[in-house]
Tab-separated table of N, CA and C in Angstrom:
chain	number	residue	atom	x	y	z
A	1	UNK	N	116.231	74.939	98.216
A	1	UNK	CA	117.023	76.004	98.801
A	1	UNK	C	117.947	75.417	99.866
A	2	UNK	N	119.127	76.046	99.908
A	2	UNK	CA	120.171	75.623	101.141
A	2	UNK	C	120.220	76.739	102.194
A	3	UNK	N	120.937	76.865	102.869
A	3	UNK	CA	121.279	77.370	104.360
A	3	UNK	C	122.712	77.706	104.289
A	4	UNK	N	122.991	78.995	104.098
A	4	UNK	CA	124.649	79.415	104.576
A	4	UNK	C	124.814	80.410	105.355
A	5	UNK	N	125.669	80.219	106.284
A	5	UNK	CA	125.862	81.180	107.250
A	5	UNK	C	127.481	81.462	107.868
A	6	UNK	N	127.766	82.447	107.525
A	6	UNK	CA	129.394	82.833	107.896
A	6	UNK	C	129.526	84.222	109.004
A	7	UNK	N	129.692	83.680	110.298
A	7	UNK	CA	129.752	84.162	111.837
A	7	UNK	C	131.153	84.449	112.162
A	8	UNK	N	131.991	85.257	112.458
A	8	UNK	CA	133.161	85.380	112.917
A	8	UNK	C	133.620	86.630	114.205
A	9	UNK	N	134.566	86.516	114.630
A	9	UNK	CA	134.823	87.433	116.090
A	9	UNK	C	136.254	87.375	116.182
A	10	UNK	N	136.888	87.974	116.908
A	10	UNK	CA	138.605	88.743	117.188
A	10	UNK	C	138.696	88.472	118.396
A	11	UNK	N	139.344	86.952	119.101
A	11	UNK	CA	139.582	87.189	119.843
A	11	UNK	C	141.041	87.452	120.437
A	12	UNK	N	141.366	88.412	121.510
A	12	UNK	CA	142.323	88.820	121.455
A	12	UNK	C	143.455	88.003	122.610
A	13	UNK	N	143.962	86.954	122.031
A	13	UNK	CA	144.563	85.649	122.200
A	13	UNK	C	145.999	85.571	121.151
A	14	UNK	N	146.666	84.709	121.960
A	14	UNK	CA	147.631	84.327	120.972
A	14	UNK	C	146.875	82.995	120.080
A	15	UNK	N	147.144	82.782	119.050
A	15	UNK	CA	146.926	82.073	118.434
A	15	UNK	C	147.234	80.220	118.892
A	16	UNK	N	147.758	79.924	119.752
A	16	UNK	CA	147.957	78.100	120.140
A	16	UNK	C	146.887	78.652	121.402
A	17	UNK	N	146.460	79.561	121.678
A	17	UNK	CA	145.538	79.151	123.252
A	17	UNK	C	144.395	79.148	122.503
A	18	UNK	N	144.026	80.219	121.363
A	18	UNK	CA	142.641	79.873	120.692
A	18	UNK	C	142.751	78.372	119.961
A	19	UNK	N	143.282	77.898	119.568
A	19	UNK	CA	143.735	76.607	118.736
A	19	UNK	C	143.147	75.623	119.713
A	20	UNK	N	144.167	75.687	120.728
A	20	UNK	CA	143.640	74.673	121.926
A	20	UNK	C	142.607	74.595	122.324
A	21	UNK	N	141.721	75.924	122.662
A	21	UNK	CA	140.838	75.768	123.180
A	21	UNK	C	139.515	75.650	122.951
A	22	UNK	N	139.524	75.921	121.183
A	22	UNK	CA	138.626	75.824	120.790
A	22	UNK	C	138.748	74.031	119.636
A	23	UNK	N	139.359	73.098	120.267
A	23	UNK	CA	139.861	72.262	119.695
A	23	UNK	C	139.701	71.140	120.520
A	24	UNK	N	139.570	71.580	121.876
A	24	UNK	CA	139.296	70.464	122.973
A	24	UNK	C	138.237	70.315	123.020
A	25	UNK	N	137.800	69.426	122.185
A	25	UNK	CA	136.825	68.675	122.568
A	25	UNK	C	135.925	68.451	123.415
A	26	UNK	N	136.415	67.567	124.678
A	26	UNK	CA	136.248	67.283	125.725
A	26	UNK	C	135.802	68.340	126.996
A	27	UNK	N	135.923	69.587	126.802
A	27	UNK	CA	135.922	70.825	126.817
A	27	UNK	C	134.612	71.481	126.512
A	28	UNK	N	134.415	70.923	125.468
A	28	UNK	CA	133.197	72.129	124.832
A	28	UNK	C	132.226	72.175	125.951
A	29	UNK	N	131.708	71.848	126.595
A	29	UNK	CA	131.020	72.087	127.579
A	29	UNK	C	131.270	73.153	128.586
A	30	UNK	N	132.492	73.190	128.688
A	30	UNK	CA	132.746	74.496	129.872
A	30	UNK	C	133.040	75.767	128.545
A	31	UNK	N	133.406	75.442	127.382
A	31	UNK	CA	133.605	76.766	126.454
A	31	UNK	C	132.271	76.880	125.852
A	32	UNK	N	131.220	76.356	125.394
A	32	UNK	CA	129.820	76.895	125.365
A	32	UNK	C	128.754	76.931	126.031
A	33	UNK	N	127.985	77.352	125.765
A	33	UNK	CA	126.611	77.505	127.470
A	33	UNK	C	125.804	76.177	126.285
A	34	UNK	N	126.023	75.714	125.313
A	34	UNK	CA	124.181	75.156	125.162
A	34	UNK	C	124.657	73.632	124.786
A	35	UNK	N	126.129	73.214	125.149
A	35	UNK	CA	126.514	71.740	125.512
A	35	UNK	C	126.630	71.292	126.863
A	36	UNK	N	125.821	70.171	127.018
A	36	UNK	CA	125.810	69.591	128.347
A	36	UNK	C	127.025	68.740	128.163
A	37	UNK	N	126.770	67.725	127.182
A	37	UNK	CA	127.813	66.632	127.088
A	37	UNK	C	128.285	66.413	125.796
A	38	UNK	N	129.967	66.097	125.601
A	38	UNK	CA	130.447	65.578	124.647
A	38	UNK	C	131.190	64.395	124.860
A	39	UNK	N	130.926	63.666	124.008
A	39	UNK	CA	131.444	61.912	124.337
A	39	UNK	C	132.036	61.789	122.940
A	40	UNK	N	133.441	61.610	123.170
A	40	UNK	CA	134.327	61.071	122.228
A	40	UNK	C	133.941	59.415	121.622
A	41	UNK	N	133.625	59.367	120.117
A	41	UNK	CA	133.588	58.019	119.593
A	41	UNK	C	134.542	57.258	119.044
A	42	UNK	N	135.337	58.183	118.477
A	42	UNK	CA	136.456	57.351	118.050
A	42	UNK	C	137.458	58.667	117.564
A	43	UNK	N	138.481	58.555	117.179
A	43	UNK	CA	139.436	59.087	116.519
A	43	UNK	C	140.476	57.924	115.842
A	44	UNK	N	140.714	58.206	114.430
A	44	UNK	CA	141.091	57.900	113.290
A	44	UNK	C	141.868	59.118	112.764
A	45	UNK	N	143.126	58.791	112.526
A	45	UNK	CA	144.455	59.770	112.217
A	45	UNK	C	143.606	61.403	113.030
A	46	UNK	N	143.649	62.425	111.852
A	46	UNK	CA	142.925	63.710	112.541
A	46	UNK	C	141.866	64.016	112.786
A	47	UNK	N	140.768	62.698	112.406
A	47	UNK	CA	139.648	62.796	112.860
A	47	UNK	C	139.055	62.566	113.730
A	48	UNK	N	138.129	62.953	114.404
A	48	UNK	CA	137.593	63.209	115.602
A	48	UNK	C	135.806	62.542	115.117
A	49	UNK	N	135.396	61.323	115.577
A	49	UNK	CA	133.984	61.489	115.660
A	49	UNK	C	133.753	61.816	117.025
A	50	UNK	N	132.326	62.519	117.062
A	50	UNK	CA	131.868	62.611	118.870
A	50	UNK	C	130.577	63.140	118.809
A	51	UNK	N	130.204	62.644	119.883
A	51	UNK	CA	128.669	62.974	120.189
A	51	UNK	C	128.485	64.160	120.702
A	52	UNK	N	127.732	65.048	120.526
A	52	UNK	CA	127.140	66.128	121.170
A	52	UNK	C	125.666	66.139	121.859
A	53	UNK	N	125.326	66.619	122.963
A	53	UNK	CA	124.234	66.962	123.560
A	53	UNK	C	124.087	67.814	123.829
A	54	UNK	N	122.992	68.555	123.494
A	54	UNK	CA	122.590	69.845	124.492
A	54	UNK	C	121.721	69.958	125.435
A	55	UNK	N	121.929	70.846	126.391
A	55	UNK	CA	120.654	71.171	127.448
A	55	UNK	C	119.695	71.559	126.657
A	56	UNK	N	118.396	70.782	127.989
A	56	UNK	CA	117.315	70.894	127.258
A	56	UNK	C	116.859	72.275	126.591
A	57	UNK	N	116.372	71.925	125.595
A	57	UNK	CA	115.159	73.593	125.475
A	57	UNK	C	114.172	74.081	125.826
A	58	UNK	N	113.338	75.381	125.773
A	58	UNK	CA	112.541	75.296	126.352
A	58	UNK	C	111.422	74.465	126.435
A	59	UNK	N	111.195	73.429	125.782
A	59	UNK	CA	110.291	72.603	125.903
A	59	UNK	C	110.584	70.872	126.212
A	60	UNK	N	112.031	71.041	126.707
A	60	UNK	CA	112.657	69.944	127.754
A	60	UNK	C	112.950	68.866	126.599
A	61	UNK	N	112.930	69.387	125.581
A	61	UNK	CA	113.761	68.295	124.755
A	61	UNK	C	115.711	68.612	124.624
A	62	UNK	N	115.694	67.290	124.739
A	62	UNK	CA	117.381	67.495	124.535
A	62	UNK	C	117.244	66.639	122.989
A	63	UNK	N	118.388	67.620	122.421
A	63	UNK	CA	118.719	67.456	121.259
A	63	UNK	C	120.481	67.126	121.303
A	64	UNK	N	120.814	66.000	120.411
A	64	UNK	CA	122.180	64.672	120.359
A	64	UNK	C	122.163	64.119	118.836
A	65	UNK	N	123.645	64.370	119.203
A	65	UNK	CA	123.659	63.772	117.124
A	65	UNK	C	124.711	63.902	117.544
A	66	UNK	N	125.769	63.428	116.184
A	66	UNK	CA	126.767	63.198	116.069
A	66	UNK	C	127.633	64.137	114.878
A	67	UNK	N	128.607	64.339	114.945
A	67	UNK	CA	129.600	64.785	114.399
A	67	UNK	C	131.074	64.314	113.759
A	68	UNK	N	131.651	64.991	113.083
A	68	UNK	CA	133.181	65.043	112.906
A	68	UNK	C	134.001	65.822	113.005
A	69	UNK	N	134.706	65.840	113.343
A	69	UNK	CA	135.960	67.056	113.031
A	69	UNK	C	137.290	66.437	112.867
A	70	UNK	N	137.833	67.398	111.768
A	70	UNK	CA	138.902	67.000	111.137
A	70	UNK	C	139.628	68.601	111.048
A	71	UNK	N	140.728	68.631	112.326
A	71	UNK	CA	141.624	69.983	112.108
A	71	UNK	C	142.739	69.686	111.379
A	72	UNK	N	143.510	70.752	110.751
A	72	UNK	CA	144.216	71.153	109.928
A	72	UNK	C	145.292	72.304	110.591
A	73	UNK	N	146.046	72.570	111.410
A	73	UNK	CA	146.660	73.523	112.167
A	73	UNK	C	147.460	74.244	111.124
A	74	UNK	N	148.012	73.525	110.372
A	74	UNK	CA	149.175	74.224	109.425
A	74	UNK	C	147.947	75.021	108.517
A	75	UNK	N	147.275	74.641	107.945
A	75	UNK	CA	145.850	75.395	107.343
A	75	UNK	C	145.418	76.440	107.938
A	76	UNK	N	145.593	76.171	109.338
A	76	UNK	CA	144.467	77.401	110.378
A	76	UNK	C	143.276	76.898	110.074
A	77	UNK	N	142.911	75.429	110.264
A	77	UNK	CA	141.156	75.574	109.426
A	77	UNK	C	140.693	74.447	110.421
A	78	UNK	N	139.616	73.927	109.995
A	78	UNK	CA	138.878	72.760	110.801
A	78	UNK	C	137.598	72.132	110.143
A	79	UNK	N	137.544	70.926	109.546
A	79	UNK	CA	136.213	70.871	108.721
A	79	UNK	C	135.581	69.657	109.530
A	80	UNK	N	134.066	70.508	109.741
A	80	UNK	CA	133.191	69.450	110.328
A	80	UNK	C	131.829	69.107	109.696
A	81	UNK	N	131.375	67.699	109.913
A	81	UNK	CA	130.078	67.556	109.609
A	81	UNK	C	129.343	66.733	110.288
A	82	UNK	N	128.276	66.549	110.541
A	82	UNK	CA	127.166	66.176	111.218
A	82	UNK	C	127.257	64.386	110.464
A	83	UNK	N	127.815	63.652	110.814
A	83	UNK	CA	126.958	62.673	110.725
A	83	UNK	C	126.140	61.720	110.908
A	84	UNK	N	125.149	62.309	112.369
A	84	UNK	CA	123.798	61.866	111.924
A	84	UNK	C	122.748	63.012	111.715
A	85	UNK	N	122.166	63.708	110.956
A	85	UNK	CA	121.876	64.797	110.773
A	85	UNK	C	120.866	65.340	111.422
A	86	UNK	N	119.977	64.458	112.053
A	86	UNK	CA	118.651	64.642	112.120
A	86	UNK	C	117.698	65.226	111.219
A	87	UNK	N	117.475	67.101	111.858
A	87	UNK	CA	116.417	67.119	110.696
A	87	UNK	C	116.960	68.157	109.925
A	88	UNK	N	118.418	67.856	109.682
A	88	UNK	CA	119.025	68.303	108.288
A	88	UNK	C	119.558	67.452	107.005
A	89	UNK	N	119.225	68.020	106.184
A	89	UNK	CA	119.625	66.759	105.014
A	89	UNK	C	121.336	66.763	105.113
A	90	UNK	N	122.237	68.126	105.052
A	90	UNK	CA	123.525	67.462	105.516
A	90	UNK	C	123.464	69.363	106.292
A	91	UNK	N	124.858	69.285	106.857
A	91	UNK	CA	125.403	70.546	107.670
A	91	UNK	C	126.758	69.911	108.115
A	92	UNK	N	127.494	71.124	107.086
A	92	UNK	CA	128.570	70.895	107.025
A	92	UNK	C	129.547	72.392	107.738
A	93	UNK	N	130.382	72.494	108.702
A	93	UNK	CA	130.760	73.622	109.421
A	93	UNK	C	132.408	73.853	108.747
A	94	UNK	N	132.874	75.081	108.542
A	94	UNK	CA	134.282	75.211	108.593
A	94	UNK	C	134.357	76.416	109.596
A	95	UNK	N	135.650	76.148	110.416
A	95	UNK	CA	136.255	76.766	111.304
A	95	UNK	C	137.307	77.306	110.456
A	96	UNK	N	137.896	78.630	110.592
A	96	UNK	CA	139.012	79.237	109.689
A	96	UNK	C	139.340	80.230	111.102
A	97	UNK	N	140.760	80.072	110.855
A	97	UNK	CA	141.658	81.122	112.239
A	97	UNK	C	142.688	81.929	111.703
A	98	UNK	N	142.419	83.105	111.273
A	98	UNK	CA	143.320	83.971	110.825
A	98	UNK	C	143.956	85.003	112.554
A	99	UNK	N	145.369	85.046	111.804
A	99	UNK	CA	145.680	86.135	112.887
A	99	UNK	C	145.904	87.583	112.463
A	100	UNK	N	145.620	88.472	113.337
A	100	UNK	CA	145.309	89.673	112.652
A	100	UNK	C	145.970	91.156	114.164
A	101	UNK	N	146.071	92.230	114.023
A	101	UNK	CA	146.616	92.612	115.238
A	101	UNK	C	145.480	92.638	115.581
A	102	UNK	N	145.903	92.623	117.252
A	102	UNK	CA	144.703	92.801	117.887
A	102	UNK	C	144.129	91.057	118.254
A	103	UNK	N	144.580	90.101	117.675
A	103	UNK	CA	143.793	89.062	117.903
A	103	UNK	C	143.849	87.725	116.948
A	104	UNK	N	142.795	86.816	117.247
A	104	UNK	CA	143.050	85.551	116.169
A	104	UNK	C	141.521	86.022	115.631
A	105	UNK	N	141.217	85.975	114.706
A	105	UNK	CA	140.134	86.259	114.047
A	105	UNK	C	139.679	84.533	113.998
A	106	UNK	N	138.071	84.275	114.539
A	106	UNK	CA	137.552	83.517	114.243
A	106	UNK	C	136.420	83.049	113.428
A	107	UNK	N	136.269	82.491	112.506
A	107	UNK	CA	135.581	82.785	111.106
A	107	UNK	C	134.187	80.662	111.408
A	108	UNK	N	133.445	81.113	111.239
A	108	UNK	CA	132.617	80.007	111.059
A	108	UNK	C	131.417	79.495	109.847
A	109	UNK	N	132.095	79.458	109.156
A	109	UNK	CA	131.324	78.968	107.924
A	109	UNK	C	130.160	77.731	107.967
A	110	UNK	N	128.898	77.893	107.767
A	110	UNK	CA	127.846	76.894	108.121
A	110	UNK	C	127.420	76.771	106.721
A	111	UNK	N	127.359	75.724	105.753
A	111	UNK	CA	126.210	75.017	104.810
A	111	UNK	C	125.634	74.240	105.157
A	112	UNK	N	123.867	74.201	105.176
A	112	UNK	CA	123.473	73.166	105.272
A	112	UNK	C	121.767	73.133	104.467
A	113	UNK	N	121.448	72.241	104.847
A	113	UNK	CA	119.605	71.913	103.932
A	113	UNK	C	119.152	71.597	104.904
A	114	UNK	N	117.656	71.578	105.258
A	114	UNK	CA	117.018	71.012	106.227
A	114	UNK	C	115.924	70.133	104.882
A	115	UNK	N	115.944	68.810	105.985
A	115	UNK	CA	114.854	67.619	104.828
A	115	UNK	C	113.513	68.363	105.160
A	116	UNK	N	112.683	67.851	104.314
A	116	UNK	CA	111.704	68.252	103.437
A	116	UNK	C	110.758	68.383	105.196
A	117	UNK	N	110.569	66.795	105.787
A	117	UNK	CA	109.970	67.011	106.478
A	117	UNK	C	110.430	68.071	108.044
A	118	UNK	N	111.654	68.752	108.023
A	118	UNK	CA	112.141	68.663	109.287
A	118	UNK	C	110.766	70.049	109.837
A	119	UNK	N	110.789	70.153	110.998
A	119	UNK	CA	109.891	71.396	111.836
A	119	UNK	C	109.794	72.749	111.237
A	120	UNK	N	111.551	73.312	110.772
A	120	UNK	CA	111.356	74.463	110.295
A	120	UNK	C	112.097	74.262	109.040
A	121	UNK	N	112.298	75.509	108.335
A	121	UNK	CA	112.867	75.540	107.166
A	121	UNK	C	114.094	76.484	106.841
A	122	UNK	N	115.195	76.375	105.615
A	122	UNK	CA	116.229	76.559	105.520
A	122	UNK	C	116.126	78.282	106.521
A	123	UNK	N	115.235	78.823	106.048
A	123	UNK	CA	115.587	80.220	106.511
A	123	UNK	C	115.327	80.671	107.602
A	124	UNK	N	114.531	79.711	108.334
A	124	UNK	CA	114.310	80.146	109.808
A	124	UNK	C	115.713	79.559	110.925
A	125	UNK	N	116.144	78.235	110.297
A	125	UNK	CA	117.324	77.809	110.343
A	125	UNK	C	118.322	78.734	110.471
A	126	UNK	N	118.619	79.128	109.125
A	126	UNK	CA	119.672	80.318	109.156
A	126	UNK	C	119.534	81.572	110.205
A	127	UNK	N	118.357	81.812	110.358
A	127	UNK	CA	118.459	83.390	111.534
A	127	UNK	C	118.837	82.307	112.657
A	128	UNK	N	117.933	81.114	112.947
A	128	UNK	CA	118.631	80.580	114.672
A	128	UNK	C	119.856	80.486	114.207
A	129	UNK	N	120.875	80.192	113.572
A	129	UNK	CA	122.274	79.841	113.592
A	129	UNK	C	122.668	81.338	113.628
A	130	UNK	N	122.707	82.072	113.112
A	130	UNK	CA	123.782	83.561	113.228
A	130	UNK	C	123.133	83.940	114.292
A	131	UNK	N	122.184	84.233	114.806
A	131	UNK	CA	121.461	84.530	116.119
A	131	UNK	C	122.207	83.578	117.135
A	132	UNK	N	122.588	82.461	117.283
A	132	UNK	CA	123.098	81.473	118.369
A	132	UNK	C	124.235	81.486	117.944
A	133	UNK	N	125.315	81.272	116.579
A	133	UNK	CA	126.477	81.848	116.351
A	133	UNK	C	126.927	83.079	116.999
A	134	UNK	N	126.836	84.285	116.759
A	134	UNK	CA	126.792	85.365	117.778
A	134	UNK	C	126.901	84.791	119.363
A	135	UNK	N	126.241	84.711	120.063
A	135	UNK	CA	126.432	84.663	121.254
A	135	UNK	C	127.179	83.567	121.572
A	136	UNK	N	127.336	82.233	120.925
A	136	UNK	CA	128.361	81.661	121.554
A	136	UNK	C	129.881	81.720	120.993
A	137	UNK	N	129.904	82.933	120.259
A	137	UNK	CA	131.640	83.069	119.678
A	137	UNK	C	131.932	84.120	120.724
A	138	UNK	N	130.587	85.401	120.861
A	138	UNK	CA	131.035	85.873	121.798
A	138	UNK	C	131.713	85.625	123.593
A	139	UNK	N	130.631	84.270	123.867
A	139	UNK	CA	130.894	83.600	124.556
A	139	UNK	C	132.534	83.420	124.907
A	140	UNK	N	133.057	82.543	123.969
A	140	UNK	CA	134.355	81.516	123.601
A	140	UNK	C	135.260	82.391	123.580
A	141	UNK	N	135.149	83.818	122.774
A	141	UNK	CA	135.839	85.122	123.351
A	141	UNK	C	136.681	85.450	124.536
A	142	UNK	N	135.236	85.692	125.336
A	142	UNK	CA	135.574	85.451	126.294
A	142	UNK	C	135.996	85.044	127.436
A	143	UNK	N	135.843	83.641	127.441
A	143	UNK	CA	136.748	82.744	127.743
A	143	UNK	C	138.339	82.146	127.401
A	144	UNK	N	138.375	82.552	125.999
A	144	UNK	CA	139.453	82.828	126.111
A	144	UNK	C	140.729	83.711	126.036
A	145	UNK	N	139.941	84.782	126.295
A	145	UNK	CA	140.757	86.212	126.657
A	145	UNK	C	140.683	86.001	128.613
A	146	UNK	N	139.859	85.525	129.273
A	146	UNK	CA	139.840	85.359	130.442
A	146	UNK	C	141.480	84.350	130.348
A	147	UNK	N	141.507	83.093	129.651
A	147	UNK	CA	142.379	81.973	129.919
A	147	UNK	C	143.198	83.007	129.222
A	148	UNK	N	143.553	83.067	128.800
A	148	UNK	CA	145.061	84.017	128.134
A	148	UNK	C	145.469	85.511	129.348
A	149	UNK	N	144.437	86.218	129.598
A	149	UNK	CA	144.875	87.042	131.457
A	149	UNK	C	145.145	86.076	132.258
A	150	UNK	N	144.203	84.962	133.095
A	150	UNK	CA	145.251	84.265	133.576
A	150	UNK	C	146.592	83.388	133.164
A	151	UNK	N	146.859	83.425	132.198
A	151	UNK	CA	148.324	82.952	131.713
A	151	UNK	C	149.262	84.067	131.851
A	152	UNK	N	148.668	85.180	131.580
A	152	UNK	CA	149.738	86.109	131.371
A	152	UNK	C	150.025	86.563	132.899
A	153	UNK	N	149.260	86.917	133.678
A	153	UNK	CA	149.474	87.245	135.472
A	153	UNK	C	150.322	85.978	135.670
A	154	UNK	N	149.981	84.297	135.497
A	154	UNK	CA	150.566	83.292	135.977
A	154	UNK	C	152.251	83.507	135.666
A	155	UNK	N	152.455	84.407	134.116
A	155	UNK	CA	153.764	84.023	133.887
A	155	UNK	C	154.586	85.336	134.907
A	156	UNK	N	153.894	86.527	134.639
A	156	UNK	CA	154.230	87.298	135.435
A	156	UNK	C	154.968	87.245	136.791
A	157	UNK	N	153.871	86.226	137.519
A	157	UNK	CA	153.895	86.068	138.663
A	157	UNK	C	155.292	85.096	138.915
A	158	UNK	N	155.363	84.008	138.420
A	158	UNK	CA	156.570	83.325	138.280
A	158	UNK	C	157.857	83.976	137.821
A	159	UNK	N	157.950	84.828	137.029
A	159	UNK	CA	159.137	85.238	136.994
A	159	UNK	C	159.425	86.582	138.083
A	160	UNK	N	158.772	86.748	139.056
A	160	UNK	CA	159.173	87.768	139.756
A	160	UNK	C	160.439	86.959	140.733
């Protein structure tokens, strides 16, 4: 059995501030609550390898692996995958950004397997991901409807 999970939210942004901001990298830490650290490994044309860490869990393990990302702007898309998996056999993410009134619609597509031996299994997997999907799109939302009010007061303010 595999693991799919497709999470999405409206946030109400112009479309290059959601782009940006959910694109910086270097960043993800102040745009999600459950990254401590991201450390850039390399980049190769549009690809992005980088490390991720999270704060601990409740049982003071921190969990670190590695990734890719490879955006596509003219697409509206973003394809990522884990490569070092831990205790998934693969997990593979697409990001998709439609604009829509009202907002950029953000779409998160998750496939993945967990190996035979990992702790839990595909389906307990899947509820933590749309369960933790949810709150951190809502999250990112909000942050960047916060960064898009202050842009818009900033421009305001300057042209008076």
């Amino acid at each position: 059995m595999a693991g799919h999970t497709e999470n999405s939210i409206t946030i109400d942004a112009p479309f290059d501030l959601v782009w940006e901001m959910t694109n910086d990298l270097e960043n993800w830490p102040d745009l999600f609550s459950e990254y401590a650290s991201v450390e850039v490994l390399s980049r190769e044309g549009d690809t992005t390898t980088f490390r991720l860490t999270m704060h601990p869990d409740e049982n003071g393990k921190v969990w670190s692996w590695v990734s890719e990302r490879t955006p596509d702007r003219a697409a509206r898309r973003v394809k990522a995958r884990r490569v070092e998996t831990g205790p998934f056999a693969h997990m593979d993410i697409l990001w998709e950004y439609t604009e829509l009134p009202g907002g950029v619609q953000m779409k998160w597509t998750q496939d993945f397997a967990m190996k035979p031996d990992a702790p839990v299994d595909d389906e307990w997997m899947t509820d933590n991901i749309n369960r933790n999907s949810r709150v951190q799109m809502a999250l990112i939302r909000d942050r960047i409807e916060q960064a898009a009010r202050e842009r818009e007061n900033a421009s305001v303010a300057s042209s008076r």
